[in-house]
Coordinates of C-alpha atoms (C1' of nucleotides) in Angstrom, one line a residue:
Chain D
M1 CA 98.0 -181.7 -176.3
H2 CA 94.9 -184.0 -176.3
S3 CA 93.3 -184.1 -172.9
E4 CA 93.1 -187.9 -173.1
I5 CA 96.9 -188.0 -172.8
K6 CA 97.0 -185.7 -169.8
Y7 CA 95.0 -188.3 -167.9
W8 CA 97.9 -190.7 -168.0
F9 CA 100.5 -188.4 -166.7
L10 CA 100.2 -189.8 -163.3
R11 CA 101.3 -193.2 -164.5
D12 CA 104.8 -191.8 -164.4
H13 CA 104.6 -192.2 -160.7
K14 CA 104.9 -195.7 -159.3
L15 CA 102.2 -194.9 -156.8
F16 CA 99.5 -194.8 -159.5
R17 CA 100.5 -197.8 -161.5
V18 CA 98.2 -200.0 -159.4
L19 CA 95.1 -198.0 -160.4
S20 CA 92.8 -198.8 -163.3
N21 CA 92.0 -196.2 -165.9
D22 CA 88.6 -195.5 -164.4
Q23 CA 90.1 -195.0 -161.0
L24 CA 92.7 -192.6 -162.4
K25 CA 89.9 -190.7 -164.0
Q26 CA 88.3 -190.2 -160.7
L27 CA 91.1 -188.0 -159.7
C28 CA 90.1 -185.6 -162.4
V29 CA 93.6 -184.2 -163.1
I30 CA 92.4 -182.3 -166.2
T31 CA 91.1 -179.4 -164.2
G32 CA 94.3 -179.3 -162.3
F33 CA 96.6 -179.3 -165.3
K34 CA 98.9 -176.3 -165.7
E35 CA 102.1 -175.1 -167.1
G36 CA 104.4 -172.5 -165.5
K37 CA 107.6 -170.6 -166.1
K38 CA 110.6 -169.6 -163.9
G39 CA 109.6 -167.6 -160.8
D40 CA 105.9 -168.6 -160.9
I41 CA 104.4 -169.4 -157.6
I42 CA 102.4 -172.6 -157.8
Y43 CA 100.4 -172.7 -154.6
F44 CA 100.1 -171.4 -151.1
S45 CA 99.5 -173.9 -148.4
D46 CA 96.5 -172.2 -147.0
S47 CA 94.4 -172.5 -150.1
K48 CA 90.8 -173.3 -149.5
E49 CA 90.8 -176.5 -151.5
P50 CA 93.9 -178.5 -150.7
R51 CA 95.4 -180.4 -153.6
I52 CA 98.2 -182.7 -154.3
Y53 CA 100.5 -181.9 -157.2
F54 CA 102.5 -184.0 -159.6
L55 CA 105.5 -182.5 -161.3
K56 CA 105.6 -183.8 -164.9
K57 CA 108.5 -181.7 -166.1
G58 CA 111.0 -179.2 -164.6
A59 CA 112.0 -178.4 -161.0
I60 CA 110.5 -176.4 -158.2
K61 CA 111.3 -175.4 -154.7
I62 CA 109.2 -175.6 -151.5
S63 CA 109.9 -172.6 -149.3
E64 CA 108.8 -170.7 -146.4
V65 CA 109.2 -167.0 -145.6
D66 CA 109.0 -165.6 -142.1
V67 CA 107.7 -162.3 -140.9
N68 CA 111.1 -160.6 -141.5
G69 CA 111.3 -161.8 -145.1
N70 CA 113.9 -164.5 -144.4
E71 CA 113.4 -167.5 -146.6
I72 CA 114.3 -171.2 -146.2
T73 CA 113.9 -173.8 -148.8
K74 CA 112.7 -177.1 -147.4
E75 CA 112.8 -179.3 -150.4
I76 CA 113.6 -179.3 -154.1
I77 CA 111.0 -181.2 -156.2
Q78 CA 112.1 -182.9 -159.3
K79 CA 110.3 -184.3 -162.4
G80 CA 108.2 -187.2 -161.3
D81 CA 107.8 -186.2 -157.7
L82 CA 104.7 -185.2 -155.7
F83 CA 104.2 -182.1 -153.6
G84 CA 101.4 -180.1 -151.9
E85 CA 99.4 -181.1 -148.8
L86 CA 101.1 -184.5 -148.6
S87 CA 100.5 -184.6 -144.8
L88 CA 96.8 -184.8 -145.5
D89 CA 96.4 -182.4 -142.6
T90 CA 94.5 -179.1 -143.3
T91 CA 94.2 -177.9 -139.7
I92 CA 97.6 -176.5 -139.0
A93 CA 98.7 -173.6 -141.2
N94 CA 102.2 -173.2 -142.4
N95 CA 103.5 -170.5 -144.8
E96 CA 104.8 -172.8 -147.4
F97 CA 104.7 -172.1 -151.1
A98 CA 106.1 -173.6 -154.3
Q99 CA 108.1 -171.7 -156.8
V100 CA 109.3 -172.7 -160.3
L101 CA 113.1 -173.0 -160.7
T102 CA 113.5 -174.2 -164.2
N103 CA 112.5 -172.2 -167.3
S104 CA 109.3 -174.1 -167.6
V105 CA 107.3 -176.7 -165.7
T106 CA 104.3 -179.0 -166.4
I107 CA 102.1 -179.9 -163.5
C108 CA 98.9 -181.8 -162.9
S109 CA 97.0 -182.0 -159.7
F110 CA 94.0 -183.5 -158.0
M111 CA 92.0 -182.7 -154.9
L112 CA 92.9 -184.2 -151.6
K113 CA 89.4 -185.5 -150.9
D114 CA 89.3 -187.4 -154.2
F115 CA 92.6 -188.9 -153.4
E116 CA 91.5 -189.9 -149.9
A117 CA 88.4 -191.6 -151.4
L118 CA 90.5 -193.5 -153.8
M119 CA 92.8 -194.7 -151.0
E120 CA 89.8 -196.0 -149.0
Q121 CA 89.0 -198.3 -152.0
H122 CA 92.6 -199.2 -152.7
P123 CA 94.7 -200.4 -149.7
D124 CA 97.8 -200.9 -151.9
L125 CA 97.7 -197.2 -152.8
A126 CA 97.2 -196.2 -149.2
L127 CA 100.2 -198.2 -148.0
S128 CA 102.5 -197.0 -150.8
Y129 CA 101.4 -193.4 -150.1
T130 CA 102.1 -193.8 -146.4
K131 CA 105.6 -195.0 -147.2
L132 CA 106.1 -192.0 -149.5
V133 CA 105.2 -189.6 -146.7
G134 CA 107.3 -191.6 -144.3
L135 CA 110.3 -191.3 -146.5
K136 CA 109.9 -187.5 -146.8
F137 CA 109.6 -187.4 -143.0
K138 CA 112.8 -189.3 -142.6
K139 CA 114.6 -187.0 -145.1
L140 CA 113.5 -183.9 -143.2
K141 CA 114.7 -185.5 -139.9
N142 CA 118.0 -185.9 -141.6
S143 CA 118.1 -182.2 -142.7
Y144 CA 117.2 -181.3 -139.1
S145 CA 120.1 -183.2 -137.7
N146 CA 122.5 -181.8 -140.3
L147 CA 121.5 -178.3 -139.4
V148 CA 122.3 -178.8 -135.8
F149 CA 125.3 -181.0 -136.0
K150 CA 127.2 -179.7 -139.1
D151 CA 128.6 -176.4 -140.1
A152 CA 127.7 -174.5 -143.3
R153 CA 130.5 -176.0 -145.3
S154 CA 129.5 -179.5 -144.5
R155 CA 125.9 -178.8 -145.3
L156 CA 126.9 -177.3 -148.6
I157 CA 128.9 -180.4 -149.5
Q158 CA 126.1 -182.7 -148.5
F159 CA 123.7 -180.7 -150.6
L160 CA 126.0 -180.8 -153.6
K161 CA 126.3 -184.5 -153.3
D162 CA 122.6 -185.0 -153.1
W163 CA 122.0 -182.8 -156.0
A164 CA 124.6 -184.7 -158.1
A165 CA 122.9 -188.0 -157.2
R166 CA 119.5 -186.7 -158.2
D167 CA 120.3 -184.6 -161.2
G168 CA 123.9 -185.1 -162.3
N169 CA 125.2 -186.6 -165.6
E170 CA 128.3 -188.6 -165.2
T171 CA 131.4 -188.1 -167.4
L172 CA 134.8 -189.7 -167.2
D173 CA 136.0 -188.0 -164.0
A174 CA 133.3 -185.5 -163.2
I175 CA 129.6 -185.1 -162.6
V176 CA 127.9 -182.3 -164.6
I177 CA 124.7 -180.7 -163.4
E178 CA 122.6 -178.3 -165.4
N179 CA 122.4 -175.4 -163.0
Y180 CA 119.0 -173.9 -162.4
L181 CA 119.9 -172.6 -158.9
T182 CA 121.4 -169.2 -158.0
Q183 CA 123.8 -169.0 -155.1
Q184 CA 121.0 -167.4 -153.2
D185 CA 118.8 -170.4 -153.9
I186 CA 121.5 -172.7 -152.6
A187 CA 121.9 -170.5 -149.5
H188 CA 118.2 -170.9 -148.7
I189 CA 118.5 -174.7 -149.0
I190 CA 121.5 -175.0 -146.7
C191 CA 120.1 -172.4 -144.3
T192 CA 122.7 -169.8 -144.5
T193 CA 123.2 -166.3 -146.1
R194 CA 124.0 -165.6 -149.7
Q195 CA 127.4 -164.2 -148.8
T196 CA 128.4 -167.3 -146.9
A197 CA 127.2 -169.6 -149.7
T198 CA 129.2 -167.6 -152.2
Q199 CA 132.4 -167.7 -150.1
L200 CA 132.1 -171.5 -149.5
L201 CA 131.5 -172.2 -153.2
N202 CA 134.5 -170.2 -154.2
Q203 CA 136.5 -171.9 -151.5
L204 CA 135.6 -175.3 -152.9
E205 CA 136.4 -174.1 -156.4
T206 CA 139.8 -172.8 -155.3
E207 CA 140.4 -176.2 -153.7
G208 CA 139.7 -177.8 -157.1
H209 CA 136.6 -179.7 -156.1
L210 CA 134.2 -178.0 -158.5
K211 CA 133.5 -175.4 -161.2
Y212 CA 130.4 -173.3 -160.7
D213 CA 128.8 -171.0 -163.2
R214 CA 125.4 -169.8 -164.0
K215 CA 124.9 -172.5 -166.6
E216 CA 126.3 -175.6 -165.1
L217 CA 128.0 -177.1 -162.1
V218 CA 130.9 -179.5 -162.6
L219 CA 131.8 -181.6 -159.6
D220 CA 135.0 -183.6 -159.3
K221 CA 134.0 -187.3 -159.1
Q222 CA 136.5 -188.0 -156.4
F223 CA 135.1 -185.2 -154.3
V224 CA 131.5 -186.5 -154.6
L225 CA 132.5 -190.1 -153.7
Q226 CA 134.6 -189.1 -150.8
N227 CA 133.6 -187.0 -147.8
Chain B
M1 CA 98.2 -208.1 -114.9
H2 CA 96.2 -210.6 -117.0
S3 CA 97.5 -210.8 -120.5
E4 CA 94.0 -210.5 -121.9
I5 CA 93.9 -207.0 -120.6
K6 CA 97.2 -206.1 -122.3
Y7 CA 95.7 -206.9 -125.7
W8 CA 93.3 -204.0 -125.4
F9 CA 95.9 -201.4 -124.5
L10 CA 96.0 -200.2 -128.1
R11 CA 92.3 -199.3 -127.9
D12 CA 93.5 -196.2 -126.1
H13 CA 94.7 -194.9 -129.4
K14 CA 92.0 -193.8 -131.8
L15 CA 93.9 -195.4 -134.7
F16 CA 93.0 -198.9 -133.5
R17 CA 89.4 -198.4 -132.6
V18 CA 88.3 -199.3 -136.1
L19 CA 89.8 -202.8 -135.7
S20 CA 88.0 -205.9 -134.5
N21 CA 89.4 -207.9 -131.5
D22 CA 90.7 -210.5 -133.9
Q23 CA 92.5 -208.0 -136.0
L24 CA 94.0 -206.4 -132.9
K25 CA 95.3 -209.9 -131.8
Q26 CA 97.1 -210.2 -135.1
L27 CA 99.5 -207.5 -133.9
C28 CA 100.5 -209.8 -131.1
V29 CA 101.3 -207.0 -128.7
I30 CA 101.9 -209.4 -125.8
T31 CA 105.4 -210.3 -126.9
G32 CA 106.1 -206.6 -127.2
F33 CA 104.9 -205.7 -123.8
K34 CA 107.3 -204.1 -121.4
E35 CA 107.9 -201.8 -118.5
G36 CA 110.8 -199.4 -118.0
K37 CA 112.3 -197.0 -115.6
K38 CA 114.0 -193.6 -115.9
G39 CA 117.0 -193.6 -118.2
D40 CA 116.2 -197.0 -119.9
I41 CA 116.7 -197.1 -123.6
I42 CA 113.6 -198.5 -125.3
Y43 CA 114.7 -198.9 -128.8
F44 CA 117.4 -198.2 -131.4
S45 CA 116.3 -197.3 -134.9
D46 CA 118.7 -199.7 -136.6
S47 CA 117.2 -202.8 -135.0
K48 CA 116.9 -205.9 -137.1
E49 CA 113.2 -206.3 -136.5
P50 CA 111.5 -202.9 -136.8
R51 CA 108.6 -202.3 -134.5
I52 CA 106.1 -199.6 -133.7
Y53 CA 105.6 -198.8 -130.0
F54 CA 102.6 -197.5 -128.1
L55 CA 103.3 -195.6 -124.9
K56 CA 100.6 -196.6 -122.4
K57 CA 102.1 -194.7 -119.4
G58 CA 104.9 -192.1 -118.8
A59 CA 107.0 -190.0 -121.1
I60 CA 110.0 -190.7 -123.3
K61 CA 112.3 -188.7 -125.6
I62 CA 113.3 -189.5 -129.2
S63 CA 117.0 -188.5 -129.6
E64 CA 119.9 -188.8 -131.9
V65 CA 123.6 -188.6 -131.0
D66 CA 126.2 -187.7 -133.6
V67 CA 129.8 -189.0 -133.9
N68 CA 131.1 -186.3 -131.5
G69 CA 128.6 -187.2 -128.8
N70 CA 126.3 -184.2 -129.3
E71 CA 122.7 -185.0 -128.7
I72 CA 119.5 -183.6 -130.0
T73 CA 116.0 -184.5 -129.0
K74 CA 113.6 -184.6 -131.9
E75 CA 110.4 -185.3 -130.0
I76 CA 108.9 -185.9 -126.6
I77 CA 106.4 -188.8 -126.6
Q78 CA 103.6 -188.7 -124.1
K79 CA 101.2 -191.2 -122.8
G80 CA 98.9 -192.4 -125.6
D81 CA 101.3 -191.7 -128.4
L82 CA 103.1 -193.9 -130.9
F83 CA 106.8 -194.0 -131.7
G84 CA 109.3 -196.3 -133.4
E85 CA 109.8 -196.9 -137.1
L86 CA 106.8 -194.8 -138.0
S87 CA 108.1 -193.9 -141.4
L88 CA 107.8 -197.6 -142.4
D89 CA 111.2 -197.2 -144.1
T90 CA 114.0 -199.5 -143.1
T91 CA 116.4 -198.6 -145.9
I92 CA 117.9 -195.3 -144.7
A93 CA 119.7 -195.4 -141.3
N94 CA 119.3 -192.7 -138.7
N95 CA 120.8 -193.1 -135.3
E96 CA 117.6 -192.5 -133.3
F97 CA 116.9 -194.0 -129.9
A98 CA 114.1 -193.7 -127.3
Q99 CA 114.9 -193.0 -123.7
V100 CA 112.6 -193.0 -120.7
L101 CA 112.1 -189.6 -119.0
T102 CA 109.6 -190.4 -116.3
N103 CA 110.2 -192.7 -113.3
S104 CA 108.4 -195.5 -115.0
V105 CA 106.8 -196.3 -118.4
T106 CA 104.5 -199.0 -119.7
I107 CA 104.9 -199.8 -123.4
C108 CA 103.5 -202.3 -125.8
S109 CA 104.7 -202.8 -129.3
F110 CA 104.1 -204.8 -132.5
M111 CA 106.1 -205.6 -135.6
L112 CA 106.1 -203.4 -138.6
K113 CA 105.3 -206.3 -141.0
D114 CA 102.2 -207.3 -139.0
F115 CA 101.1 -203.7 -139.0
E116 CA 101.6 -203.4 -142.7
A117 CA 99.6 -206.5 -143.3
L118 CA 96.8 -205.1 -141.3
M119 CA 96.8 -201.9 -143.2
E120 CA 96.5 -203.8 -146.5
Q121 CA 93.3 -205.3 -145.2
H122 CA 92.0 -202.1 -143.6
P123 CA 92.3 -198.9 -145.8
D124 CA 90.7 -196.9 -143.0
L125 CA 93.6 -197.7 -140.8
A126 CA 96.2 -196.9 -143.5
L127 CA 94.5 -193.5 -144.1
S128 CA 94.4 -192.6 -140.4
Y129 CA 98.0 -193.7 -140.0
T130 CA 99.1 -191.6 -142.9
K131 CA 97.5 -188.6 -141.2
L132 CA 99.2 -189.4 -138.0
V133 CA 102.6 -189.5 -139.7
G134 CA 101.7 -186.5 -141.7
L135 CA 101.0 -184.5 -138.5
K136 CA 104.3 -185.5 -137.1
F137 CA 105.9 -184.5 -140.4
K138 CA 104.3 -181.1 -140.1
K139 CA 105.4 -180.6 -136.6
L140 CA 109.0 -181.4 -137.5
K141 CA 108.8 -178.9 -140.4
N142 CA 107.8 -176.4 -137.8
S143 CA 110.7 -177.2 -135.5
Y144 CA 113.0 -176.8 -138.6
S145 CA 111.6 -173.4 -139.3
N146 CA 112.0 -172.3 -135.7
L147 CA 115.6 -173.5 -135.6
V148 CA 116.4 -171.3 -138.6
F149 CA 114.3 -168.3 -138.0
K150 CA 114.3 -167.9 -134.2
D151 CA 117.0 -167.4 -131.6
A152 CA 117.5 -169.7 -128.6
R153 CA 115.3 -167.6 -126.3
S154 CA 112.3 -167.7 -128.7
R155 CA 112.8 -171.4 -129.2
L156 CA 112.8 -172.0 -125.4
I157 CA 109.6 -169.9 -125.0
Q158 CA 107.9 -171.8 -127.8
F159 CA 108.9 -175.1 -126.2
L160 CA 107.6 -174.1 -122.8
K161 CA 104.3 -173.1 -124.3
D162 CA 104.0 -176.4 -126.1
W163 CA 104.9 -178.3 -123.0
A164 CA 102.3 -176.4 -121.0
A165 CA 99.6 -177.2 -123.6
R166 CA 100.5 -180.9 -123.6
D167 CA 101.2 -181.5 -120.0
G168 CA 100.2 -178.5 -117.8
N169 CA 97.6 -178.2 -115.1
E170 CA 95.8 -174.9 -115.0
T171 CA 95.4 -173.0 -111.7
L172 CA 94.0 -169.5 -111.2
D173 CA 96.8 -167.5 -112.7
A174 CA 99.4 -170.1 -113.6
I175 CA 100.1 -173.3 -115.4
V176 CA 101.8 -176.0 -113.4
I177 CA 103.8 -178.8 -115.0
E178 CA 105.3 -181.8 -113.2
N179 CA 108.9 -181.5 -114.2
Y180 CA 110.6 -184.6 -115.6
L181 CA 113.1 -182.7 -117.7
T182 CA 116.5 -181.5 -116.6
Q183 CA 117.9 -178.3 -118.1
Q184 CA 120.2 -180.5 -120.2
D185 CA 117.1 -182.3 -121.6
I186 CA 115.5 -179.0 -122.4
A187 CA 118.7 -177.8 -124.1
H188 CA 118.7 -180.9 -126.3
I189 CA 115.1 -180.2 -127.3
I190 CA 115.7 -176.6 -128.3
C191 CA 119.0 -177.4 -129.9
T192 CA 121.4 -175.4 -127.7
T193 CA 123.9 -176.0 -124.9
R194 CA 123.1 -176.7 -121.3
Q195 CA 124.7 -173.4 -120.3
T196 CA 122.6 -171.3 -122.6
A197 CA 119.4 -173.1 -121.6
T198 CA 120.3 -172.4 -117.9
Q199 CA 120.9 -168.7 -118.5
L200 CA 117.7 -168.3 -120.5
L201 CA 115.6 -170.1 -117.9
N202 CA 117.0 -167.9 -115.1
Q203 CA 116.5 -164.8 -117.3
L204 CA 112.8 -165.7 -117.7
E205 CA 112.6 -166.4 -114.0
T206 CA 114.1 -163.0 -113.1
E207 CA 111.6 -161.4 -115.5
G208 CA 108.8 -163.1 -113.4
H209 CA 107.5 -165.3 -116.2
L210 CA 108.1 -168.6 -114.5
K211 CA 109.5 -170.6 -111.6
Y212 CA 111.7 -173.6 -112.3
D213 CA 112.8 -176.3 -110.0
R214 CA 113.6 -179.9 -110.2
K215 CA 110.1 -180.9 -109.1
E216 CA 107.9 -178.6 -111.1
L217 CA 107.7 -175.8 -113.5
V218 CA 105.2 -173.0 -112.9
L219 CA 104.4 -170.7 -115.8
D220 CA 102.7 -167.4 -115.6
K221 CA 99.4 -167.7 -117.5
Q222 CA 99.7 -164.3 -119.0
F223 CA 103.1 -165.3 -120.3
V224 CA 101.9 -168.5 -121.9
L225 CA 99.0 -166.8 -123.6
Q226 CA 101.0 -163.9 -124.9
N227 CA 104.2 -164.1 -127.1
Chain S
dC1 C1' 124.4 -187.9 -91.1
dT2 C1' 127.9 -188.5 -94.6
dT3 C1' 129.5 -188.9 -99.0
dA4 C1' 129.1 -189.5 -103.9
dT5 C1' 126.8 -188.1 -107.9
dA6 C1' 124.0 -185.4 -110.6
dA7 C1' 122.2 -180.9 -111.7
dT8 C1' 122.5 -176.0 -111.7
dG9 C1' 124.8 -171.4 -111.7
dT10 C1' 128.2 -168.2 -113.6
dC11 C1' 131.9 -166.2 -116.3
dG12 C1' 135.3 -164.9 -119.9
dG13 C1' 137.3 -166.0 -124.2
dG14 C1' 136.8 -167.7 -128.9
dT15 C1' 134.4 -168.3 -133.3
dA16 C1' 131.3 -169.3 -137.1
dA17 C1' 128.4 -167.0 -139.4
dA18 C1' 125.1 -162.8 -139.8
dT19 C1' 124.9 -158.1 -141.3
dG20 C1' 125.5 -154.2 -144.1
dA21 C1' 127.6 -152.1 -147.7
dC22 C1' 129.5 -151.6 -152.1
dA23 C1' 131.8 -153.0 -156.6
dA24 C1' 132.2 -155.9 -160.5
dA25 C1' 130.4 -159.0 -163.6
dA26 C1' 126.8 -161.5 -166.2
dC27 C1' 122.6 -161.5 -168.4
dC28 C1' 118.3 -159.8 -170.7
dG29 C1' 115.2 -157.0 -173.4
dC30 C1' 115.2 -153.6 -176.8
Chain P
dG1 C1' 125.3 -152.5 -179.5
dC2 C1' 123.2 -150.1 -174.9
dG3 C1' 121.0 -149.7 -170.2
dG4 C1' 118.8 -151.8 -166.5
dT5 C1' 118.5 -155.6 -163.6
dT6 C1' 120.1 -159.7 -161.5
dT7 C1' 123.8 -162.3 -159.8
dT8 C1' 128.2 -162.8 -157.9
dG9 C1' 132.5 -161.2 -155.3
dT10 C1' 134.6 -159.1 -151.2
dC11 C1' 135.4 -157.0 -146.8
dA12 C1' 135.0 -155.0 -142.2
dT13 C1' 132.1 -155.2 -138.2
dT14 C1' 129.1 -157.2 -135.0
dT15 C1' 126.8 -160.9 -132.4
dA16 C1' 124.6 -164.9 -130.6
dC17 C1' 126.1 -168.7 -129.1
dC18 C1' 129.6 -172.3 -128.0
dC19 C1' 133.2 -174.1 -125.2
dG20 C1' 135.8 -175.0 -121.2
dA21 C1' 136.3 -174.3 -116.5
dC22 C1' 134.9 -174.2 -112.0
dA23 C1' 131.8 -173.3 -107.9
dT24 C1' 127.6 -174.2 -105.7
dT25 C1' 123.5 -176.6 -104.7
dA26 C1' 120.3 -180.5 -104.7
dT27 C1' 119.4 -185.4 -104.6
dA28 C1' 120.2 -190.2 -103.8
dA29 C1' 122.6 -194.0 -101.6
dG30 C1' 125.0 -196.1 -97.8

DNA sequence: CTTATAATGTCGGGTAAATGACAAAACCGC
DNA sequence: GCGGTTTTGTCATTTACCCGACATTATAAG
């Protein structure tokens, strides 16, 4: 691929459409360009030079592992989304990392300080970015509430609905999702154990709401619309 | 109090120091000035005219109640802090409200749209604001991890340490906090029941780590530093 | 001081979900 | 195809915490 093309990857994100070509070049995404395959770890949050990443193709998860090896997944990042040190804060450490879920990903990235400089010059950009962070903040608040108020089954259903909305292809009476998540992955997202996730998925399948296999997930349309 | 003085309340927050007097006046905080007493509800998140609030004096909690009447407290706001529609997003509903904890509070506020307009003109402001929201985002991520990884006792201890850091007065071998929280309040913060919170507090008291009563909380300094 | 109200203390039973352990099935590289 | 590895299925046991109930104590209000 010609490197000229790589420069314009960021245009896929509405945040960067307000920028001129020269401004976009300031971010110097070429050096931050990379491809990855399933299982690769993209970054650790305590890296010396904080960056922001743009996912051009594929899907990744943002996770944290505690001292006992327990993992939770805080967010699934899809094609066209940003991740990394979005909070612009580099003082408080957190043990987050990003791992590739799909067979391959394409990523470009830029340094936090370059981005901040650009925002100083471009108030539009700063405001849009603030809203982007604000939205992610709000979504996490929502996950937090769900975790406290709802049981594992409800959280699973909620997740499946969200996944369908983000990633599903509608057919006549179903929504089909190309499945790049194991039941273990799903368990981490809804904050439960693998065994519980398995049981609940089978329970939902028995009830006729979905069909799960390693390749794809088919959700009953009625089921997704209700609840 | 002269209304001229009220205008400059916001100067207490470092976010607003970059602004000129005229710019600060644009926010029109006078109309949003109010005092409140313990138990008062300051705002609901689904209000028609979203605002951002600055807490000049006192302490409040940001909570959510679900359909069954269960409550969680997402954040304690102290003197000098901002709250309200900080995410700048008005599309997704969440049932948050703010309630006064201390005997009295002093608050000023301004409308979201005025603030956004100001950020458009003042990239510095937008950038600082993003960092502020980013920090809150990061703190919530931390609470989320704690909720999943740690048991109620650990979460209580973590909360007490945070509270001591924010609000405590150091003595020779203890940290004294003026107590404006009931055990029910604390339970909401650490996402457990009142009964569990009570048991854990008494357990910690029996172990000699603290002394809790309705007026004040005394934490053993060793205890706060360790763990 | 008296009484109402709110906050704290305590206990036993019930339960969702974790844990650990193992088997079966699906997938992948060769 | 075969053999190793990953993923999924199932179950019996344990546990942290919830839930409801009630007694006791502190605080506020008349």
